[in-house]
Each structure stands twice: as structure tokens, then as C-alpha cells.
């Protein structure tokens, strides 16, 4: 099939990319459908009117809908793979405790996964029979590429920094591979990666967010049905010291991120002076549901207007959430949605390359934890109890605890 124009987007792998194919335990694969789904995800996040344009740009299955306006191919030359091994210890301590905390599902013994090694480049090729005639269609495509390459990633554990991809360059070429005139919208949307300092990166990033705001307007994020860029979105950038000799910069960055998150959760969950942290509340609930675990304390739990008890604050970081108590012979309590076992975190963690240094971007994006009206369900053995959601103030407190540079929405 003949294609008149091709948009190329080069992405650098900042952290290991774990992207399984037909065999999840086999070698990673660059699958175009996976990346197309990610592009659609980010387009929905940025355009409040996505329903009127999504099918025309990305394809759809409804009446009168059909294929996308482009064919997507994803390539990488001689990509190298490796397997996780996080066994390093120094002075009897786990030197990678923070990284292990963020990547536990990928590094647990017996679960090691193959990944594409960071530092390599992949290219997304968008093949068009003709250039999209409507400006908003071109904006939709470029916005999805830009957001994937500045906030998102691919594969497993992307919200915890794995699979981070950085947009480094985009261009337009003809069928022979020769560069032709770029889309005018490309000049409006700056690429932040390649910046040599925190100030420069933030200027480009904030300029890009402001451009997206001009292109698509303001979303209503009071009751989001999906991940949405708009009021309530927060971005905090932390500059990190150089990595130790022989240490990969991405490992150092994610290790620092994991330690910061773990320390905060520990302070909020266990070390509260009032004894009402998540750890204590979960333990009291376990003892009420399973009296055989030990004597229950007779205290009135916090309740919402529904009359239901309020779930531990930490569920706002994502579900499921499990507490295990060694003081109760390893007994545990599990928190998940009544209809949905899993819910992704609203907090995104992303390493940023700054020449010979590295930074961490923490992004909080409005999104629903569960479906409207769906309660949390606490489970202890066969016992079940429904709880109300606690709100997202703990996420705000975590960002407030970081001593970094912040960008908020709106950015104009």
C-alpha cells in the first residue's frame, strides 16, 4: 500500500522496558497495538472533546467508524535485552531497597522478566495515505506522541518509572525516507528532553503544557471518568546528585523515588503520634473481622455519610492493598474494589535525563480510583466489609513533602 507521508517520532528508553509478547515470560516485543493503545490513552487525557474525534484519528468499531487515519509501526535496531538482578548489598543493607520497592512484581525471585535495556532508541512510524486535513486531527496525533514521551511509558510498572520513554525528535519524511516540511503544529510543541538544566527542562515542559491547553481547552476534572489533564494536575521535579561510579543513573533515580515514597508511607501509616495511622486502623479492622487473631480494641472508627467506615488513606496510591502483621502470626487484610480488584495509581514517577545529571518527575493526574459509587472491600479470610473511599489528600501531602520545583495546571 502506498503512503504519501510518514511522521517519525524517536523515543529514547530511559528505564528498562518490559513489554511482553505472546509468551509473557519470553523476550520482550515491540508491538504496535500496545503503543497505539497508549497513544489513544493520552489523547483521551488531554482533549475534553475526544469522543467527537477519536474514532476518526485512532479508529473505532461503532456505526460509521473504521480504521485509524494512520498505520503505526514501531522499530528498533539491534535492541539488547537483559534480566533484572537486584541482589546488591552494602554493609549488610539492601542498597536497592527503593528500586525493589517500586519494581517488586518484576524482581521477585522466580519472576524475573526480560527487558529492553535503557539507553537505546525506538522509533514510532505513523504512515499516512494523505496528511490529515483538519488541524485538530494533527494536534490530536502530536499531543498523544508528546504526552507519551514526556509523561508516559510502555510495558509493566510504567507509573512507577519502568518503561519510561523520552521523545527526542520528530520529523516528517516522504516514502523514500527524505525529510520534508514538518507539520506547523510541531513547531508549537517544544520537546523538553535534551535540556541541560532543570530550569531549561521546566521551561520547555511548561510551554508544552500551555500549548496543549490552548489547543484543547480546559477539562472538567471534578468527577473524572478517566485520567485527565486539567485543574488538579500537579508536577514536581526533583534534581538528583550524580550517580555513584559504576551505577546506572536510572537505577539511582528510581531508588531515590522508591525510598521517598516508602518513607512517606511509613510516616503516614505507622509513625503517627496519634496512633491512627493506616497500619493501626487496618490492624483494628482485621481484629474486628477475625477475633481469633487477637483481642479487638473497642474504638469508634471514622465513618462517612453513608455510615460505612472509611478505608485506609493509602488505598489512594492504588489497589489492591494488603497489610500483613507479624505480630499476629502473619495474618493479613486485603483492600480492593467491590467490582474491580485492581486500580492503577494516580501518581506517576518518571526519571528525567539532564545531560550528566538526572532528575525525578512526580506527576499527579486526576482520575477515578474506582467506578462511581463503588466502595472498597476489606477481606480477611472469608469475612468481607465494605468501606468508603478516603479521598486523595494523602497524595497531595506526599507531593507537598517533596522539596522540588512545581508546575501546576493551568500553565498559562
Coordinates of C-alpha atoms in Angstrom, one line a residue, residues 278 281-283 285-286 310-312 315 318-323 333-337 341 376-379 385 387:
X278 CA -3.2 3.2 58.3
X281 CA -6.5 1.3 61.5
X282 CA -6.0 -1.8 59.3
X283 CA -5.0 -3.9 62.3
X285 CA -10.3 -3.7 61.4
X286 CA -8.6 -7.1 61.0
X310 CA -13.5 4.9 55.8
X311 CA -10.8 2.9 54.1
X312 CA -7.1 3.5 54.9
X315 CA -5.6 3.0 49.0
X318 CA -3.7 2.2 44.1
X319 CA -5.3 -1.1 44.6
X320 CA -5.1 -3.9 45.7
X321 CA -3.5 -3.0 49.1
X322 CA -2.5 -5.6 51.6
X323 CA -1.4 -5.3 55.2
X333 CA -6.1 -8.0 55.5
X334 CA -6.7 -7.1 51.8
X335 CA -8.3 -4.0 50.4
X336 CA -9.7 -3.9 46.8
X337 CA -12.7 -2.5 44.9
X341 CA -9.7 -6.0 42.0
X376 CA -13.7 -0.5 48.9
X377 CA -14.0 -4.1 50.1
X378 CA -11.8 -5.3 53.0
X379 CA -11.2 -9.0 53.1
X385 CA -16.9 -5.5 54.8
X387 CA -15.7 0.8 53.2

